[in-house]
Amino acid sequence: MTAEIVAEHDVVLCVGDTTFLDYGSIAAKKEGYGPIGKGGNGLILHSALAMEPEKGQSLGLLWQKLWNRELKQKPSKDETPIQKKKRQAAARKEARKRSFEQKESYRWVEALTTVENLVSKHTRVIHAFDREGDITEVFDKVRQLQHTGVLVRAAHNRSLDSETERLWSKLEAQPVRLEQEIELPKTSKRSARKAKLSVRFCPVNLRTPYRFDNRDPLPIYAVYATEVDCPEGETPVEWMLLTTEVVADIQMASTILRWYSYRWRVEEYHKIFKSGCQVERYRLAADGMKTLIGFLSVIAVELLQLTYLHRTLPSALAIEILNPQQIQILKAKSPKLPKVLTVNWAVEAVARLGGYLEHRSKTPIGIQVLWRGWLKLHDLCEGWKLARET
């Protein structure tokens, strides 16, 4: 379904991110779950979310991967420090022997290849990753694909084709080519704000590590953005962005910054998945949980689409986010109907199904209210369909 929608576009973004689903309180059904750090027990979910590149509106999920880590054997209680050091060294040596395809980091490359085969050859897909996706295998794979590009925030001060030159010093030596304001969403580490960025860019050639058969340098473009006049108490923004897209002018550099700012949409998707759909509250055996996660993943995408259209295009027609049957049901449940059925009306109508109170209209519509209303709308649609068939 999403691949068909994506095929209508010449260029789409595919933003990827990984999240941990913690089921540590499940005592009796731990088989099929695994460690997720800090003593947690659960599953790991990687999502590849398709977005249109102009406004950053979600188009749907292109790919997801769900897995669990294997439980590690606990060391003996009387293990000495020397024995612990030897055990950890042996574990690291064993990990280095594993092929790249067996490692968790393979998911970044797997997303590239899977989506390449899924999407129409007439659509160019630009994958946007955070620093965790800054691995040489990603850039190496892209040069083997036909209609795939990548935009990654750099995590490493890489060596360039010159023996002594490094990525950061190369970009810092470039002149500032433009200044641009971007909207930074609220996170656990910062408040929402507008950030003014100074932007430099140029082509670079990344040196290829010795583990690759093809040692040719990787030609890409780097866009380096640093915040000016950062508010007191906040950490200044510093983005070193690496992309396979040609950045020859300030218009394209500005586009690259805007595209990267849309990467947070996948984090908001995971937030909706956890806080709205409350995926971590269910208590099922792993097989049943994995099936449920597939169902909830689709609903979370629908809620993300609903939320962003309500913010960006509230006056658009409701048919943009609802099918005719859903509109008919909401019309029947609404006390008053406007002359034009808009996205704003649709979202408020869904929220009322979830318990949103009219007299609190100045209060923002919360994601849990939308979640409850969306589920109830699905149930009403199912009842409507059954009634028509009998």
Short mmCIF file of C-alpha atoms in Angstrom, two decimals:
data_model
loop_
_atom_site.label_atom_id
_atom_site.label_comp_id
_atom_site.label_asym_id
_atom_site.label_seq_id
_atom_site.Cartn_x
_atom_site.Cartn_y
_atom_site.Cartn_z
CA MET A 1 0.00 0.00 0.00
CA THR A 2 2.72 2.52 1.01
CA ALA A 3 4.85 1.52 -1.99
CA GLU A 4 1.93 2.40 -4.29
CA ILE A 5 1.55 5.83 -2.64
CA VAL A 6 5.30 6.43 -2.87
CA ALA A 7 5.24 5.56 -6.60
CA GLU A 8 3.22 8.75 -7.21
CA HIS A 9 6.26 10.86 -6.21
CA ASP A 10 9.52 11.50 -8.04
CA VAL A 11 11.44 11.82 -4.75
CA VAL A 12 10.55 10.64 -1.25
CA LEU A 13 12.36 10.61 2.06
CA CYS A 14 12.67 7.45 4.13
CA VAL A 15 13.57 8.30 7.72
CA GLY A 16 14.89 5.46 9.84
CA ASP A 17 15.29 4.97 13.58
CA THR A 18 15.46 2.22 16.20
CA THR A 19 13.57 2.03 19.49
CA PHE A 20 13.50 -0.39 22.42
CA LEU A 21 10.24 -1.87 23.66
CA ASP A 22 10.62 -2.75 27.34
CA TYR A 23 8.67 -5.70 28.75
CA GLY A 24 10.82 -6.12 31.83
CA SER A 25 7.84 -6.66 34.12
CA ILE A 26 6.76 -9.78 32.23
CA ALA A 27 7.91 -12.53 34.57
CA ALA A 28 6.37 -15.70 33.13
CA LYS A 29 6.64 -15.16 29.35
CA LYS A 30 10.23 -14.13 28.75
CA GLU A 31 10.95 -16.62 25.96
CA GLY A 32 11.27 -14.71 22.70
CA TYR A 33 12.28 -11.52 24.49
CA GLY A 34 15.83 -10.47 25.26
CA PRO A 35 18.11 -7.97 27.03
CA ILE A 36 17.85 -4.33 25.87
CA GLY A 37 20.33 -2.64 28.20
CA LYS A 38 20.20 -1.29 31.75
CA GLY A 39 18.65 -4.54 32.92
CA GLY A 40 15.66 -4.26 30.58
CA ASN A 41 13.93 -7.13 28.86
CA GLY A 42 12.09 -6.73 25.57
CA LEU A 43 12.19 -6.29 21.81
CA ILE A 44 13.99 -3.99 19.37
CA LEU A 45 12.07 -2.27 16.57
CA HIS A 46 13.55 -0.49 13.55
CA SER A 47 11.16 1.58 11.40
CA ALA A 48 11.58 3.08 7.93
CA LEU A 49 8.96 5.80 7.49
CA ALA A 50 8.21 7.27 4.05
CA MET A 51 7.67 11.04 3.86
CA GLU A 52 6.98 13.52 1.08
CA PRO A 53 9.98 15.88 0.86
CA GLU A 54 8.28 19.29 0.74
CA LYS A 55 6.26 19.42 3.97
CA GLY A 56 7.47 16.25 5.69
CA GLN A 57 4.04 14.65 5.73
CA SER A 58 4.10 10.92 6.52
CA LEU A 59 3.12 8.63 3.64
CA GLY A 60 3.30 5.36 5.58
CA LEU A 61 5.69 2.62 6.63
CA LEU A 62 7.97 1.19 3.97
CA TRP A 63 9.75 -1.34 6.17
CA GLN A 64 10.06 -2.53 9.77
CA LYS A 65 12.31 -5.02 11.48
CA LEU A 66 11.57 -6.51 14.90
CA TRP A 67 13.95 -8.77 16.78
CA ASN A 68 15.21 -9.80 20.19
CA ARG A 69 18.72 -10.30 21.46
CA GLU A 70 19.83 -13.65 22.76
CA LEU A 71 20.26 -14.00 26.51
CA LYS A 72 23.89 -14.10 27.56
CA GLN A 73 25.13 -16.69 29.96
CA LYS A 74 25.67 -15.16 33.39
CA PRO A 75 29.22 -15.35 34.75
CA SER A 76 29.84 -17.34 37.89
CA LYS A 77 29.50 -15.45 41.15
CA ASP A 78 33.10 -16.22 42.12
CA GLU A 79 34.59 -14.85 38.86
CA THR A 80 37.81 -12.94 39.52
CA PRO A 81 38.68 -9.59 37.83
CA ILE A 82 41.30 -11.34 35.69
CA GLN A 83 38.80 -14.00 34.58
CA LYS A 84 36.25 -11.27 33.77
CA LYS A 85 38.81 -9.44 31.64
CA LYS A 86 39.66 -12.62 29.74
CA ARG A 87 35.97 -13.45 29.20
CA GLN A 88 35.21 -9.99 27.84
CA ALA A 89 38.24 -10.08 25.53
CA ALA A 90 37.12 -13.46 24.18
CA ALA A 91 33.61 -12.12 23.60
CA ARG A 92 34.98 -9.13 21.65
CA LYS A 93 37.18 -11.42 19.56
CA GLU A 94 34.19 -13.65 18.77
CA ALA A 95 32.08 -10.61 17.83
CA ARG A 96 34.72 -9.45 15.35
CA LYS A 97 34.51 -12.80 13.57
CA ARG A 98 30.81 -12.36 12.78
CA SER A 99 29.92 -11.25 9.29
CA PHE A 100 28.37 -7.80 8.87
CA GLU A 101 25.05 -9.40 7.90
CA GLN A 102 24.89 -11.05 11.35
CA LYS A 103 25.31 -7.76 13.24
CA GLU A 104 22.53 -5.45 14.42
CA SER A 105 24.05 -2.58 12.43
CA TYR A 106 23.19 -4.45 9.24
CA ARG A 107 19.64 -3.08 9.61
CA TRP A 108 20.76 0.25 8.12
CA VAL A 109 21.95 -1.45 4.93
CA GLU A 110 19.01 -3.86 4.96
CA ALA A 111 16.64 -0.88 4.86
CA LEU A 112 18.41 0.45 1.73
CA THR A 113 18.25 -2.81 -0.20
CA THR A 114 14.72 -3.79 0.87
CA VAL A 115 13.21 -0.42 -0.04
CA GLU A 116 15.14 -0.29 -3.33
CA ASN A 117 13.45 -3.54 -4.38
CA LEU A 118 10.05 -2.47 -3.04
CA VAL A 119 9.64 0.97 -4.59
CA SER A 120 9.08 1.88 -8.23
CA LYS A 121 12.25 2.52 -10.24
CA HIS A 122 10.80 5.90 -11.21
CA THR A 123 10.98 7.10 -7.58
CA ARG A 124 14.23 8.16 -5.94
CA VAL A 125 14.31 7.32 -2.23
CA ILE A 126 16.57 9.38 0.06
CA HIS A 127 17.20 7.62 3.39
CA ALA A 128 17.80 9.92 6.38
CA PHE A 129 19.65 8.44 9.37
CA ASP A 130 21.00 9.80 12.63
CA ARG A 131 24.59 9.21 13.74
CA GLU A 132 24.00 5.52 14.44
CA GLY A 133 23.63 5.00 10.67
CA ASP A 134 27.04 6.55 9.94
CA ILE A 135 28.79 3.36 8.85
CA THR A 136 30.89 2.91 5.72
CA GLU A 137 28.76 -0.05 4.60
CA VAL A 138 25.83 2.35 4.10
CA PHE A 139 27.75 4.57 1.65
CA ASP A 140 29.31 1.55 -0.05
CA LYS A 141 25.89 -0.05 -0.60
CA VAL A 142 24.36 3.15 -2.00
CA ARG A 143 26.91 3.26 -4.81
CA GLN A 144 25.67 -0.19 -5.85
CA LEU A 145 21.98 0.83 -5.97
CA GLN A 146 20.14 2.53 -8.82
CA HIS A 147 17.52 4.85 -7.30
CA THR A 148 18.59 5.22 -3.66
CA GLY A 149 20.37 8.07 -1.90
CA VAL A 150 21.33 8.68 1.70
CA LEU A 151 21.58 11.56 4.18
CA VAL A 152 23.40 10.74 7.42
CA ARG A 153 24.55 12.81 10.36
CA ALA A 154 28.25 12.08 10.79
CA ALA A 155 29.40 10.39 13.97
CA HIS A 156 33.07 10.02 13.04
CA ASN A 157 35.72 12.56 12.09
CA ARG A 158 36.61 10.50 9.06
CA SER A 159 39.85 10.47 7.10
CA LEU A 160 39.53 11.95 3.62
CA ASP A 161 41.44 10.99 0.49
CA SER A 162 44.42 12.99 1.68
CA GLU A 163 46.46 11.14 4.29
CA THR A 164 46.35 14.01 6.78
CA GLU A 165 42.99 15.70 6.11
CA ARG A 166 39.96 15.08 8.32
CA LEU A 167 36.28 15.74 7.73
CA TRP A 168 35.71 18.41 10.39
CA SER A 169 38.82 20.47 9.57
CA LYS A 170 37.96 20.33 5.85
CA LEU A 171 34.48 21.80 6.44
CA GLU A 172 35.58 24.31 9.06
CA ALA A 173 37.95 25.76 6.45
CA GLN A 174 35.05 26.44 4.06
CA PRO A 175 33.36 29.86 3.95
CA VAL A 176 29.85 30.30 5.38
CA ARG A 177 27.54 30.13 2.36
CA LEU A 178 24.15 30.82 3.98
CA GLU A 179 22.29 31.25 7.24
CA GLN A 180 19.03 29.42 7.81
CA GLU A 181 16.45 29.13 10.59
CA ILE A 182 14.98 25.75 11.44
CA GLU A 183 12.38 24.60 13.95
CA LEU A 184 13.79 22.30 16.63
CA PRO A 185 11.16 20.10 18.30
CA LYS A 186 11.12 19.53 22.03
CA THR A 187 13.13 16.55 23.27
CA SER A 188 14.12 15.19 26.67
CA LYS A 189 17.32 17.26 26.44
CA ARG A 190 16.03 20.58 25.04
CA SER A 191 12.97 22.78 24.72
CA ALA A 192 11.41 23.57 21.35
CA ARG A 193 12.96 26.62 19.67
CA LYS A 194 13.98 28.23 16.40
CA ALA A 195 17.68 27.80 15.69
CA LYS A 196 19.70 30.03 13.37
CA LEU A 197 22.36 28.01 11.57
CA SER A 198 25.50 29.04 9.68
CA VAL A 199 26.01 26.61 6.82
CA ARG A 200 29.12 25.47 4.95
CA PHE A 201 29.28 22.75 2.31
CA CYS A 202 31.63 21.11 -0.18
CA PRO A 203 32.32 17.74 -1.87
CA VAL A 204 34.55 15.29 -0.01
CA ASN A 205 36.06 11.89 -0.68
CA LEU A 206 35.84 9.48 2.26
CA ARG A 207 38.65 6.96 2.59
CA THR A 208 37.42 3.37 2.44
CA PRO A 209 38.58 1.06 5.27
CA TYR A 210 40.87 -1.87 4.49
CA ARG A 211 38.12 -4.41 5.15
CA PHE A 212 36.48 -3.50 1.81
CA ASP A 213 37.44 -5.14 -1.47
CA ASN A 214 36.62 -1.94 -3.34
CA ARG A 215 39.10 0.60 -1.90
CA ASP A 216 38.03 3.46 -4.18
CA PRO A 217 37.21 6.63 -2.19
CA LEU A 218 33.54 7.33 -1.52
CA PRO A 219 32.63 10.64 -3.21
CA ILE A 220 29.88 12.44 -1.29
CA TYR A 221 28.89 15.95 -0.19
CA ALA A 222 29.18 17.33 3.34
CA VAL A 223 26.92 20.05 4.76
CA TYR A 224 28.13 21.53 8.06
CA ALA A 225 25.63 23.57 10.10
CA THR A 226 26.46 25.30 13.40
CA GLU A 227 24.11 27.36 15.55
CA VAL A 228 24.71 31.05 16.14
CA ASP A 229 23.25 33.06 19.03
CA CYS A 230 22.27 29.92 20.92
CA PRO A 231 20.04 30.68 23.95
CA GLU A 232 21.78 30.52 27.31
CA GLY A 233 21.53 27.12 28.94
CA GLU A 234 20.94 25.28 25.65
CA THR A 235 23.44 23.14 23.76
CA PRO A 236 24.26 24.69 20.36
CA VAL A 237 23.22 22.69 17.31
CA GLU A 238 26.11 21.21 15.32
CA TRP A 239 25.24 18.99 12.37
CA MET A 240 27.79 17.44 10.05
CA LEU A 241 25.57 15.94 7.36
CA LEU A 242 26.89 13.54 4.72
CA THR A 243 24.84 12.92 1.60
CA THR A 244 25.06 11.24 -1.77
CA GLU A 245 22.90 14.04 -3.25
CA VAL A 246 24.73 16.72 -5.23
CA VAL A 247 25.00 19.91 -3.16
CA ALA A 248 26.21 22.46 -5.69
CA ASP A 249 24.38 25.57 -4.49
CA ILE A 250 22.79 27.15 -1.42
CA GLN A 251 19.29 26.05 -2.48
CA MET A 252 20.27 22.37 -2.29
CA ALA A 253 22.19 22.91 0.97
CA SER A 254 19.03 24.47 2.42
CA THR A 255 17.00 21.51 1.18
CA ILE A 256 19.39 19.04 2.83
CA LEU A 257 18.97 20.82 6.19
CA ARG A 258 15.18 20.78 5.85
CA TRP A 259 15.18 17.09 4.93
CA TYR A 260 17.30 16.23 7.94
CA SER A 261 14.97 18.19 10.23
CA TYR A 262 12.17 15.83 9.13
CA ARG A 263 14.09 12.88 10.62
CA TRP A 264 12.45 13.62 13.98
CA ARG A 265 9.15 12.48 12.52
CA VAL A 266 10.19 8.85 13.01
CA GLU A 267 11.04 9.57 16.66
CA GLU A 268 7.59 11.12 17.07
CA TYR A 269 6.14 8.03 15.40
CA HIS A 270 7.80 5.83 18.01
CA LYS A 271 6.55 8.19 20.74
CA ILE A 272 2.99 7.81 19.42
CA PHE A 273 3.56 4.06 19.29
CA LYS A 274 4.49 4.01 22.99
CA SER A 275 2.44 6.79 24.60
CA GLY A 276 -0.63 6.71 22.34
CA CYS A 277 -0.90 3.05 21.37
CA GLN A 278 0.73 2.10 24.70
CA VAL A 279 2.45 -0.87 23.11
CA GLU A 280 4.54 -1.57 26.23
CA ARG A 281 1.49 -2.10 28.45
CA TYR A 282 0.38 -5.34 26.84
CA ARG A 283 1.34 -8.64 28.45
CA LEU A 284 1.56 -11.36 25.81
CA ALA A 285 3.92 -14.13 24.88
CA ALA A 286 6.53 -12.94 22.36
CA ASP A 287 4.84 -14.44 19.25
CA GLY A 288 1.52 -12.82 20.10
CA MET A 289 3.24 -9.54 20.95
CA LYS A 290 5.01 -9.44 17.60
CA THR A 291 1.69 -9.89 15.80
CA LEU A 292 0.11 -7.13 17.89
CA ILE A 293 3.04 -4.80 17.21
CA GLY A 294 2.43 -5.19 13.46
CA PHE A 295 -1.20 -4.15 13.93
CA LEU A 296 -0.36 -1.20 16.21
CA SER A 297 2.39 -0.02 13.85
CA VAL A 298 -0.18 0.75 11.17
CA ILE A 299 -2.45 2.61 13.60
CA ALA A 300 0.51 4.68 14.87
CA VAL A 301 1.26 5.78 11.30
CA GLU A 302 -2.37 6.80 10.79
CA LEU A 303 -2.24 8.84 14.01
CA LEU A 304 1.00 10.52 12.91
CA GLN A 305 -0.59 11.47 9.58
CA LEU A 306 -3.65 12.79 11.38
CA THR A 307 -1.58 14.84 13.83
CA TYR A 308 0.63 16.52 11.22
CA LEU A 309 -2.13 17.33 8.77
CA HIS A 310 -4.03 18.91 11.65
CA ARG A 311 -0.99 21.08 12.40
CA THR A 312 0.01 21.99 8.84
CA LEU A 313 -3.16 21.83 6.69
CA PRO A 314 -6.18 22.09 9.01
CA SER A 315 -8.32 23.59 6.23
CA ALA A 316 -7.65 20.73 3.79
CA LEU A 317 -10.57 18.45 2.94
CA ALA A 318 -11.29 15.62 5.37
CA ILE A 319 -11.16 13.10 2.51
CA GLU A 320 -7.36 13.59 2.64
CA ILE A 321 -7.18 11.54 5.84
CA LEU A 322 -10.49 9.62 6.00
CA ASN A 323 -12.30 7.27 3.66
CA PRO A 324 -15.97 7.89 2.73
CA GLN A 325 -17.26 5.35 5.26
CA GLN A 326 -15.33 6.97 8.13
CA ILE A 327 -16.64 10.41 7.12
CA GLN A 328 -20.21 9.09 7.02
CA ILE A 329 -19.90 7.69 10.54
CA LEU A 330 -18.34 10.86 11.95
CA LYS A 331 -21.11 12.93 10.34
CA ALA A 332 -23.69 10.73 12.06
CA LYS A 333 -21.92 11.14 15.42
CA SER A 334 -21.34 14.91 15.17
CA PRO A 335 -23.85 17.32 16.81
CA LYS A 336 -23.10 20.09 14.28
CA LEU A 337 -21.75 19.90 10.76
CA PRO A 338 -19.72 22.69 9.14
CA LYS A 339 -20.37 23.68 5.55
CA VAL A 340 -17.03 22.18 4.51
CA LEU A 341 -15.71 18.99 6.11
CA THR A 342 -12.07 19.81 6.80
CA VAL A 343 -9.13 18.04 8.41
CA ASN A 344 -9.68 20.21 11.50
CA TRP A 345 -13.30 19.00 11.76
CA ALA A 346 -12.23 15.37 11.21
CA VAL A 347 -9.57 15.43 13.94
CA GLU A 348 -11.93 17.05 16.45
CA ALA A 349 -14.66 14.54 15.56
CA VAL A 350 -12.27 11.62 16.13
CA ALA A 351 -11.10 13.21 19.39
CA ARG A 352 -14.71 13.50 20.62
CA LEU A 353 -15.09 9.75 20.12
CA GLY A 354 -12.06 9.37 22.39
CA GLY A 355 -13.50 11.55 25.15
CA TYR A 356 -12.38 15.05 24.11
CA LEU A 357 -14.64 17.63 25.74
CA GLU A 358 -16.06 20.48 23.65
CA HIS A 359 -15.88 23.04 26.46
CA ARG A 360 -12.12 22.43 26.73
CA SER A 361 -11.53 23.37 23.11
CA LYS A 362 -8.55 25.56 24.02
CA THR A 363 -6.75 22.51 25.39
CA PRO A 364 -4.57 20.80 22.74
CA ILE A 365 -5.89 17.45 21.56
CA GLY A 366 -3.70 14.77 23.15
CA ILE A 367 -2.41 11.69 21.40
CA GLN A 368 -4.15 9.29 23.82
CA VAL A 369 -7.53 10.93 23.14
CA LEU A 370 -6.89 10.54 19.40
CA TRP A 371 -5.82 6.93 19.94
CA ARG A 372 -9.03 6.05 21.79
CA GLY A 373 -11.15 7.86 19.21
CA TRP A 374 -9.36 6.21 16.30
CA LEU A 375 -9.92 2.75 17.79
CA LYS A 376 -13.60 3.51 18.38
CA LEU A 377 -13.94 4.76 14.79
CA HIS A 378 -12.45 1.47 13.55
CA ASP A 379 -14.97 -0.46 15.68
CA LEU A 380 -17.86 1.65 14.36
CA CYS A 381 -16.71 1.06 10.78
CA GLU A 382 -16.62 -2.69 11.41
CA GLY A 383 -20.13 -2.59 12.91
CA TRP A 384 -21.39 -0.50 9.99
CA LYS A 385 -19.95 -3.00 7.52
CA LEU A 386 -21.50 -5.98 9.35
CA ALA A 387 -24.90 -4.25 9.53
CA ARG A 388 -24.90 -3.61 5.78
CA GLU A 389 -24.01 -7.24 5.03
CA THR A 390 -26.84 -8.76 7.14
#
